[in-house]
């Protein structure tokens, strides 16, 4: 074991070798916290009470919500475009990282998903790029819906206040701005910046910086290749994903007073969890949530957190095998 660790290696080399394991350990702690919160809420009888209050509708919603995540797996497989990847492990990867994301605010779960996907597919930059594209397509569907919801919210006595959507609105604007910056401005200036570094600076760090600049340029140029010929399918899958997510809960809570409706209710809940909240926090104060948010947590997120824990073992069992096995 000591020979394998090579303790005489520089600390930076050891850090590079073992940081994926440290990152995964942190992610597992986050997932464990989510699962523990679900089990604690179940022990208190809160989950059973919510399911009993809505009867078979809650089970239907859970099934449709999970079907939406299956559509996300199909979209992910289409984006990666590698027939040699194990579909079983890819499915387990999606549910595992989705469960981890439930325990992280500020969309930090997407950052972990991109890094973990890179470890799975063999390239961190590639993994982050794939997740970035996933979110771009999600926003392509969410942005017009968000604008419509904000328009209705500006009217008196309708749904939620405008402030309820502040989190998701700010995140959307930030993501769209960064994406536009990466596509429209950064590529033309990367070579200029590289030339400036060569002329003005010397040293090993300059070489590393130039390599990073080249990797970034290649990544940006690769995006059109990744989605070439796939855009209609990606758009159709993304629309299906959000139809499952919005539609199922709209049916469930349409008759519940004060729910705010499926679309506005879900956007308000996502906005709240984006800026200040996660699944354990929501379960801890389940009784104070509105009817829509309660059923989103109980029928959607809570079952998926349990599935995520099981999915991790399926995903991790393939770490020592080839992806195509």
mmCIF file of C-alpha atoms in Angstrom:
data_model
loop_
_atom_site.group_PDB
_atom_site.id
_atom_site.type_symbol
_atom_site.label_atom_id
_atom_site.label_comp_id
_atom_site.label_asym_id
_atom_site.label_seq_id
_atom_site.Cartn_x
_atom_site.Cartn_y
_atom_site.Cartn_z
ATOM 1 C CA UNK A 1 0.000 0.000 0.000
ATOM 2 C CA UNK A 2 2.799 2.409 0.925
ATOM 3 C CA UNK A 3 4.500 1.682 -2.368
ATOM 4 C CA UNK A 4 1.287 2.465 -4.226
ATOM 5 C CA UNK A 5 0.878 5.773 -2.396
ATOM 6 C CA UNK A 6 4.467 6.822 -3.157
ATOM 7 C CA UNK A 7 4.706 9.077 -0.146
ATOM 8 C CA UNK A 8 7.851 10.670 -1.525
ATOM 9 C CA UNK A 9 5.788 12.282 -4.293
ATOM 10 C CA UNK A 10 5.232 16.061 -4.120
ATOM 11 C CA UNK A 11 2.132 17.029 -2.168
ATOM 12 C CA UNK A 12 0.626 18.622 -5.276
ATOM 13 C CA UNK A 13 0.915 15.321 -7.160
ATOM 14 C CA UNK A 14 -0.773 13.445 -4.318
ATOM 15 C CA UNK A 15 -3.524 16.068 -4.224
ATOM 16 C CA UNK A 16 -4.178 15.668 -7.950
ATOM 17 C CA UNK A 17 -4.354 11.885 -7.576
ATOM 18 C CA UNK A 18 -6.714 11.830 -4.615
ATOM 19 C CA UNK A 19 -8.930 14.925 -4.981
ATOM 20 C CA UNK A 20 -11.658 12.978 -6.846
ATOM 21 C CA UNK A 21 -12.011 10.655 -3.863
ATOM 22 C CA UNK A 22 -12.165 13.573 -1.417
ATOM 23 C CA UNK A 23 -14.801 15.300 -3.559
ATOM 24 C CA UNK A 24 -16.876 12.138 -3.753
ATOM 25 C CA UNK A 25 -16.631 11.695 0.021
ATOM 26 C CA UNK A 26 -18.078 15.192 0.522
ATOM 27 C CA UNK A 27 -20.863 14.422 -1.979
ATOM 28 C CA UNK A 28 -21.704 11.228 -0.109
ATOM 29 C CA UNK A 29 -21.957 13.150 3.153
ATOM 30 C CA UNK A 30 -24.394 15.537 1.482
ATOM 31 C CA UNK A 31 -26.444 12.621 0.135
ATOM 32 C CA UNK A 32 -26.385 10.894 3.528
ATOM 33 C CA UNK A 33 -27.780 14.071 5.115
ATOM 34 C CA UNK A 34 -30.626 14.071 2.569
ATOM 35 C CA UNK A 35 -31.458 10.403 3.171
ATOM 36 C CA UNK A 36 -31.302 10.867 6.936
ATOM 37 C CA UNK A 37 -33.701 13.811 6.695
ATOM 38 C CA UNK A 38 -36.140 11.722 4.618
ATOM 39 C CA UNK A 39 -36.000 8.834 7.104
ATOM 40 C CA UNK A 40 -36.465 11.231 10.028
ATOM 41 C CA UNK A 41 -39.515 12.813 8.393
ATOM 42 C CA UNK A 42 -40.909 9.344 7.693
ATOM 43 C CA UNK A 43 -40.366 8.360 11.323
ATOM 44 C CA UNK A 44 -42.307 11.444 12.433
ATOM 45 C CA UNK A 45 -45.198 10.330 10.220
ATOM 46 C CA UNK A 46 -45.131 13.494 8.102
ATOM 47 C CA UNK A 47 -44.551 11.757 4.774
ATOM 48 C CA UNK A 48 -47.301 9.199 5.366
ATOM 49 C CA UNK A 49 -49.697 11.979 6.370
ATOM 50 C CA UNK A 50 -49.086 13.869 3.124
ATOM 51 C CA UNK A 51 -49.467 10.738 0.997
ATOM 52 C CA UNK A 52 -52.659 9.764 2.856
ATOM 53 C CA UNK A 53 -54.091 13.251 2.349
ATOM 54 C CA UNK A 54 -53.736 13.048 -1.421
ATOM 55 C CA UNK A 55 -54.188 9.297 -1.904
ATOM 56 C CA UNK A 56 -53.272 7.716 -5.242
ATOM 57 C CA UNK A 57 -52.598 11.142 -6.776
ATOM 58 C CA UNK A 58 -49.361 11.389 -4.796
ATOM 59 C CA UNK A 59 -48.168 8.038 -6.133
ATOM 60 C CA UNK A 60 -49.050 9.087 -9.668
ATOM 61 C CA UNK A 61 -47.113 12.300 -9.257
ATOM 62 C CA UNK A 62 -44.087 10.388 -7.940
ATOM 63 C CA UNK A 63 -44.148 8.065 -10.952
ATOM 64 C CA UNK A 64 -44.486 10.926 -13.460
ATOM 65 C CA UNK A 65 -41.771 12.941 -11.701
ATOM 66 C CA UNK A 66 -39.386 9.981 -11.919
ATOM 67 C CA UNK A 67 -40.342 9.537 -15.580
ATOM 68 C CA UNK A 68 -39.123 13.089 -16.150
ATOM 69 C CA UNK A 69 -35.764 12.084 -14.710
ATOM 70 C CA UNK A 70 -35.661 9.085 -17.049
ATOM 71 C CA UNK A 71 -36.067 11.583 -19.897
ATOM 72 C CA UNK A 72 -33.072 13.461 -18.455
ATOM 73 C CA UNK A 73 -31.033 10.256 -18.691
ATOM 74 C CA UNK A 74 -32.017 9.884 -22.346
ATOM 75 C CA UNK A 75 -31.029 13.504 -23.029
ATOM 76 C CA UNK A 76 -27.707 13.011 -21.261
ATOM 77 C CA UNK A 77 -26.960 9.877 -23.285
ATOM 78 C CA UNK A 78 -27.803 11.751 -26.488
ATOM 79 C CA UNK A 79 -25.476 14.605 -25.576
ATOM 80 C CA UNK A 80 -22.553 12.341 -24.682
ATOM 81 C CA UNK A 81 -23.055 10.310 -27.844
ATOM 82 C CA UNK A 82 -20.834 7.427 -26.763
ATOM 83 C CA UNK A 83 -22.447 4.050 -27.436
ATOM 84 C CA UNK A 84 -19.717 2.315 -25.412
ATOM 85 C CA UNK A 85 -20.830 3.902 -22.137
ATOM 86 C CA UNK A 86 -22.871 1.615 -19.917
ATOM 87 C CA UNK A 87 -26.475 2.846 -19.933
ATOM 88 C CA UNK A 88 -26.945 1.178 -16.542
ATOM 89 C CA UNK A 89 -24.110 3.182 -15.000
ATOM 90 C CA UNK A 90 -25.181 6.351 -16.786
ATOM 91 C CA UNK A 91 -28.680 6.002 -15.321
ATOM 92 C CA UNK A 92 -27.214 5.376 -11.876
ATOM 93 C CA UNK A 93 -24.907 8.377 -12.323
ATOM 94 C CA UNK A 94 -27.837 10.670 -13.088
ATOM 95 C CA UNK A 95 -29.969 9.625 -10.119
ATOM 96 C CA UNK A 96 -26.979 9.677 -7.763
ATOM 97 C CA UNK A 97 -25.909 13.205 -8.726
ATOM 98 C CA UNK A 98 -29.542 14.398 -8.721
ATOM 99 C CA UNK A 99 -29.814 13.244 -5.117
ATOM 100 C CA UNK A 100 -26.597 15.034 -4.179
ATOM 101 C CA UNK A 101 -27.902 18.229 -5.804
ATOM 102 C CA UNK A 102 -30.929 18.157 -3.459
ATOM 103 C CA UNK A 103 -28.581 18.801 -0.555
ATOM 104 C CA UNK A 104 -26.732 21.738 -2.128
ATOM 105 C CA UNK A 105 -27.979 25.324 -2.551
ATOM 106 C CA UNK A 106 -26.968 27.796 -5.288
ATOM 107 C CA UNK A 107 -26.912 25.050 -7.942
ATOM 108 C CA UNK A 108 -23.610 23.745 -6.567
ATOM 109 C CA UNK A 109 -24.928 20.283 -7.347
ATOM 110 C CA UNK A 110 -24.565 21.061 -11.051
ATOM 111 C CA UNK A 111 -20.871 21.846 -10.523
ATOM 112 C CA UNK A 112 -20.382 18.506 -8.809
ATOM 113 C CA UNK A 113 -22.392 16.754 -11.519
ATOM 114 C CA UNK A 114 -20.080 18.187 -14.186
ATOM 115 C CA UNK A 115 -16.922 17.148 -12.341
ATOM 116 C CA UNK A 116 -18.253 13.669 -11.584
ATOM 117 C CA UNK A 117 -19.373 13.249 -15.189
ATOM 118 C CA UNK A 118 -15.831 14.137 -16.219
ATOM 119 C CA UNK A 119 -14.473 11.397 -13.958
ATOM 120 C CA UNK A 120 -16.999 9.005 -15.495
ATOM 121 C CA UNK A 121 -16.331 9.883 -19.134
ATOM 122 C CA UNK A 122 -12.619 10.649 -18.842
ATOM 123 C CA UNK A 123 -12.483 14.438 -19.094
ATOM 124 C CA UNK A 124 -13.452 17.054 -16.516
ATOM 125 C CA UNK A 125 -13.772 19.828 -19.089
ATOM 126 C CA UNK A 126 -15.991 17.595 -21.222
ATOM 127 C CA UNK A 127 -18.190 16.738 -18.237
ATOM 128 C CA UNK A 128 -18.674 20.369 -17.233
ATOM 129 C CA UNK A 129 -19.434 21.281 -20.849
ATOM 130 C CA UNK A 130 -22.144 18.614 -21.093
ATOM 131 C CA UNK A 131 -23.829 19.836 -17.893
ATOM 132 C CA UNK A 132 -23.592 23.425 -19.129
ATOM 133 C CA UNK A 133 -25.408 22.433 -22.327
ATOM 134 C CA UNK A 134 -28.053 20.588 -20.291
ATOM 135 C CA UNK A 135 -28.790 23.743 -18.336
ATOM 136 C CA UNK A 136 -28.846 25.878 -21.487
ATOM 137 C CA UNK A 137 -31.621 23.721 -22.913
ATOM 138 C CA UNK A 138 -33.470 23.788 -19.588
ATOM 139 C CA UNK A 139 -33.306 27.578 -19.581
ATOM 140 C CA UNK A 140 -34.495 27.710 -23.181
ATOM 141 C CA UNK A 141 -37.747 26.193 -21.888
ATOM 142 C CA UNK A 142 -37.834 27.846 -18.466
ATOM 143 C CA UNK A 143 -37.049 31.406 -19.538
ATOM 144 C CA UNK A 144 -40.296 32.098 -21.475
ATOM 145 C CA UNK A 145 -42.295 30.363 -18.732
ATOM 146 C CA UNK A 146 -40.538 32.485 -16.121
ATOM 147 C CA UNK A 147 -41.279 35.665 -18.072
ATOM 148 C CA UNK A 148 -44.956 34.737 -18.316
ATOM 149 C CA UNK A 149 -45.059 33.949 -14.593
ATOM 150 C CA UNK A 150 -43.373 37.235 -13.701
ATOM 151 C CA UNK A 151 -45.941 39.035 -15.845
ATOM 152 C CA UNK A 152 -48.816 37.392 -13.992
ATOM 153 C CA UNK A 153 -47.129 37.939 -10.625
ATOM 154 C CA UNK A 154 -46.982 41.671 -11.347
ATOM 155 C CA UNK A 155 -50.794 41.692 -11.370
ATOM 156 C CA UNK A 156 -52.562 42.169 -8.055
ATOM 157 C CA UNK A 157 -53.837 39.151 -6.138
ATOM 158 C CA UNK A 158 -52.391 36.578 -8.491
ATOM 159 C CA UNK A 159 -50.124 33.760 -7.382
ATOM 160 C CA UNK A 160 -46.912 34.716 -5.598
ATOM 161 C CA UNK A 161 -45.236 38.079 -5.134
ATOM 162 C CA UNK A 162 -42.496 39.070 -7.557
ATOM 163 C CA UNK A 163 -39.917 38.625 -4.798
ATOM 164 C CA UNK A 164 -40.738 34.900 -4.706
ATOM 165 C CA UNK A 165 -38.984 34.485 -8.060
ATOM 166 C CA UNK A 166 -35.900 36.593 -7.277
ATOM 167 C CA UNK A 167 -33.539 33.632 -6.864
ATOM 168 C CA UNK A 168 -34.326 31.804 -10.085
ATOM 169 C CA UNK A 169 -34.535 35.100 -12.014
ATOM 170 C CA UNK A 170 -31.069 36.221 -10.888
ATOM 171 C CA UNK A 171 -29.594 32.782 -11.558
ATOM 172 C CA UNK A 172 -31.137 32.707 -15.035
ATOM 173 C CA UNK A 173 -29.798 36.157 -15.910
ATOM 174 C CA UNK A 174 -26.335 35.240 -14.604
ATOM 175 C CA UNK A 175 -26.219 31.967 -16.517
ATOM 176 C CA UNK A 176 -27.468 33.527 -19.764
ATOM 177 C CA UNK A 177 -24.953 36.383 -19.428
ATOM 178 C CA UNK A 178 -22.037 34.017 -18.809
ATOM 179 C CA UNK A 179 -23.097 31.805 -21.710
ATOM 180 C CA UNK A 180 -23.319 34.788 -24.052
ATOM 181 C CA UNK A 181 -19.919 35.963 -22.824
ATOM 182 C CA UNK A 182 -18.349 32.557 -23.423
ATOM 183 C CA UNK A 183 -19.750 32.227 -26.929
ATOM 184 C CA UNK A 184 -19.648 35.791 -28.272
ATOM 185 C CA UNK A 185 -16.702 37.498 -26.580
ATOM 186 C CA UNK A 186 -14.247 35.022 -25.067
ATOM 187 C CA UNK A 187 -13.222 33.021 -28.203
ATOM 188 C CA UNK A 188 -12.033 36.063 -30.174
ATOM 189 C CA UNK A 189 -9.958 37.318 -27.263
ATOM 190 C CA UNK A 190 -8.325 34.096 -26.089
ATOM 191 C CA UNK A 191 -5.605 34.165 -28.744
ATOM 192 C CA UNK A 192 -4.922 37.828 -28.053
ATOM 193 C CA UNK A 193 -4.560 37.116 -24.363
ATOM 194 C CA UNK A 194 -2.255 34.177 -25.100
ATOM 195 C CA UNK A 195 -0.064 36.393 -27.284
ATOM 196 C CA UNK A 196 0.072 38.972 -24.507
ATOM 197 C CA UNK A 197 1.244 36.340 -22.002
ATOM 198 C CA UNK A 198 4.001 35.143 -24.332
ATOM 199 C CA UNK A 199 5.331 38.664 -24.905
ATOM 200 C CA UNK A 200 5.046 40.022 -21.377
ATOM 201 C CA UNK A 201 5.622 37.063 -19.048
ATOM 202 C CA UNK A 202 7.926 34.081 -18.683
ATOM 203 C CA UNK A 203 8.006 31.014 -16.492
ATOM 204 C CA UNK A 204 6.369 27.645 -15.967
ATOM 205 C CA UNK A 205 3.066 29.225 -14.951
ATOM 206 C CA UNK A 206 2.841 30.919 -18.361
ATOM 207 C CA UNK A 207 2.996 27.538 -20.098
ATOM 208 C CA UNK A 208 0.254 26.197 -17.839
ATOM 209 C CA UNK A 209 -1.851 29.301 -18.489
ATOM 210 C CA UNK A 210 -1.429 28.943 -22.243
ATOM 211 C CA UNK A 211 -2.440 25.279 -22.029
ATOM 212 C CA UNK A 212 -5.542 26.269 -20.051
ATOM 213 C CA UNK A 213 -6.411 28.934 -22.628
ATOM 214 C CA UNK A 214 -6.067 26.423 -25.445
ATOM 215 C CA UNK A 215 -8.216 23.868 -23.600
ATOM 216 C CA UNK A 216 -10.916 26.508 -23.061
ATOM 217 C CA UNK A 217 -10.820 27.546 -26.715
ATOM 218 C CA UNK A 218 -11.161 23.948 -27.866
ATOM 219 C CA UNK A 219 -14.032 23.367 -25.453
ATOM 220 C CA UNK A 220 -15.990 26.359 -26.755
ATOM 221 C CA UNK A 221 -15.354 25.296 -30.348
ATOM 222 C CA UNK A 222 -16.498 21.768 -29.503
ATOM 223 C CA UNK A 223 -19.969 22.807 -28.311
ATOM 224 C CA UNK A 224 -21.462 23.134 -31.842
ATOM 225 C CA UNK A 225 -20.047 19.688 -32.652
ATOM 226 C CA UNK A 226 -21.652 18.142 -29.569
ATOM 227 C CA UNK A 227 -25.135 19.373 -30.476
ATOM 228 C CA UNK A 228 -24.864 19.168 -34.289
ATOM 229 C CA UNK A 229 -27.854 17.285 -35.674
ATOM 230 C CA UNK A 230 -29.263 16.778 -32.164
ATOM 231 C CA UNK A 231 -31.032 20.083 -31.499
ATOM 232 C CA UNK A 232 -34.583 18.963 -32.455
ATOM 233 C CA UNK A 233 -34.279 15.849 -30.284
ATOM 234 C CA UNK A 234 -32.726 17.789 -27.391
ATOM 235 C CA UNK A 235 -35.476 20.410 -27.531
ATOM 236 C CA UNK A 236 -38.203 17.747 -27.657
ATOM 237 C CA UNK A 237 -36.703 15.861 -24.710
ATOM 238 C CA UNK A 238 -36.323 19.073 -22.680
ATOM 239 C CA UNK A 239 -39.949 20.029 -23.313
ATOM 240 C CA UNK A 240 -41.022 16.536 -22.223
ATOM 241 C CA UNK A 241 -38.893 16.800 -19.082
ATOM 242 C CA UNK A 242 -40.573 20.005 -17.971
ATOM 243 C CA UNK A 243 -44.030 18.847 -19.043
ATOM 244 C CA UNK A 244 -43.596 15.926 -16.662
ATOM 245 C CA UNK A 245 -42.344 18.163 -13.874
ATOM 246 C CA UNK A 246 -44.894 20.956 -14.245
ATOM 247 C CA UNK A 247 -47.885 18.968 -15.431
ATOM 248 C CA UNK A 248 -47.862 16.276 -12.772
ATOM 249 C CA UNK A 249 -47.877 18.737 -9.908
ATOM 250 C CA UNK A 250 -50.385 21.043 -11.614
ATOM 251 C CA UNK A 251 -52.883 18.159 -11.655
ATOM 252 C CA UNK A 252 -52.189 17.421 -8.014
ATOM 253 C CA UNK A 253 -52.512 20.909 -6.551
ATOM 254 C CA UNK A 254 -54.844 22.649 -8.986
ATOM 255 C CA UNK A 255 -57.685 22.385 -6.476
ATOM 256 C CA UNK A 256 -55.642 23.310 -3.400
ATOM 257 C CA UNK A 257 -56.342 26.830 -2.162
ATOM 258 C CA UNK A 258 -53.265 28.983 -1.842
ATOM 259 C CA UNK A 259 -51.029 26.697 -3.859
ATOM 260 C CA UNK A 260 -50.394 29.347 -6.485
ATOM 261 C CA UNK A 261 -50.776 26.872 -9.321
ATOM 262 C CA UNK A 262 -48.354 24.318 -10.716
ATOM 263 C CA UNK A 263 -46.191 26.614 -12.814
ATOM 264 C CA UNK A 264 -45.930 29.555 -10.436
ATOM 265 C CA UNK A 265 -45.736 27.273 -7.406
ATOM 266 C CA UNK A 266 -42.873 25.188 -8.749
ATOM 267 C CA UNK A 267 -40.913 28.211 -9.977
ATOM 268 C CA UNK A 268 -41.333 29.893 -6.586
ATOM 269 C CA UNK A 269 -40.177 26.752 -4.801
ATOM 270 C CA UNK A 270 -37.180 26.288 -7.106
ATOM 271 C CA UNK A 271 -36.303 29.938 -6.601
ATOM 272 C CA UNK A 272 -36.383 29.538 -2.841
ATOM 273 C CA UNK A 273 -34.230 26.390 -2.852
ATOM 274 C CA UNK A 274 -31.812 27.959 -5.344
ATOM 275 C CA UNK A 275 -30.822 30.769 -2.997
ATOM 276 C CA UNK A 276 -31.536 29.511 0.488
ATOM 277 C CA UNK A 277 -32.556 25.951 1.018
ATOM 278 C CA UNK A 278 -32.168 22.262 0.303
ATOM 279 C CA UNK A 279 -34.078 19.033 0.864
ATOM 280 C CA UNK A 280 -33.110 18.536 4.547
ATOM 281 C CA UNK A 281 -34.147 22.110 5.339
ATOM 282 C CA UNK A 282 -37.458 21.680 3.501
ATOM 283 C CA UNK A 283 -38.224 18.442 5.359
ATOM 284 C CA UNK A 284 -37.378 20.049 8.697
ATOM 285 C CA UNK A 285 -40.041 22.721 8.131
ATOM 286 C CA UNK A 286 -42.435 20.685 6.004
ATOM 287 C CA UNK A 287 -45.507 21.882 7.862
ATOM 288 C CA UNK A 288 -44.756 25.532 7.124
ATOM 289 C CA UNK A 289 -44.516 25.002 3.341
ATOM 290 C CA UNK A 290 -47.486 25.625 1.072
ATOM 291 C CA UNK A 291 -49.394 22.650 -0.330
ATOM 292 C CA UNK A 292 -47.545 22.673 -3.638
ATOM 293 C CA UNK A 293 -44.088 22.766 -2.063
ATOM 294 C CA UNK A 294 -45.006 20.015 0.410
ATOM 295 C CA UNK A 295 -46.071 17.630 -2.339
ATOM 296 C CA UNK A 296 -43.077 18.538 -4.491
ATOM 297 C CA UNK A 297 -40.850 17.494 -1.586
ATOM 298 C CA UNK A 298 -42.834 14.442 -0.465
ATOM 299 C CA UNK A 299 -43.825 12.936 -3.820
ATOM 300 C CA UNK A 300 -40.790 14.020 -5.846
ATOM 301 C CA UNK A 301 -37.596 14.811 -4.007
ATOM 302 C CA UNK A 302 -37.891 12.489 -1.007
ATOM 303 C CA UNK A 303 -38.319 9.252 -3.052
ATOM 304 C CA UNK A 304 -35.584 10.331 -5.446
ATOM 305 C CA UNK A 305 -33.162 10.875 -2.551
ATOM 306 C CA UNK A 306 -33.662 7.237 -1.504
ATOM 307 C CA UNK A 307 -33.251 6.089 -5.100
ATOM 308 C CA UNK A 308 -30.071 8.197 -5.322
ATOM 309 C CA UNK A 309 -28.531 6.343 -2.397
ATOM 310 C CA UNK A 310 -29.167 2.991 -4.094
ATOM 311 C CA UNK A 311 -27.993 4.388 -7.432
ATOM 312 C CA UNK A 312 -24.628 5.336 -5.921
ATOM 313 C CA UNK A 313 -23.807 1.691 -5.221
ATOM 314 C CA UNK A 314 -24.701 0.734 -8.801
ATOM 315 C CA UNK A 315 -22.601 3.610 -10.133
ATOM 316 C CA UNK A 316 -19.655 2.941 -7.821
ATOM 317 C CA UNK A 317 -19.675 -0.789 -8.595
ATOM 318 C CA UNK A 318 -18.529 0.017 -12.123
ATOM 319 C CA UNK A 319 -15.550 2.179 -11.113
ATOM 320 C CA UNK A 320 -13.198 -0.725 -11.450
ATOM 321 C CA UNK A 321 -14.644 -1.854 -14.772
ATOM 322 C CA UNK A 322 -14.572 -0.487 -18.245
ATOM 323 C CA UNK A 323 -17.465 1.834 -18.993
ATOM 324 C CA UNK A 324 -18.658 -0.266 -21.850
ATOM 325 C CA UNK A 325 -18.988 -3.422 -19.795
#
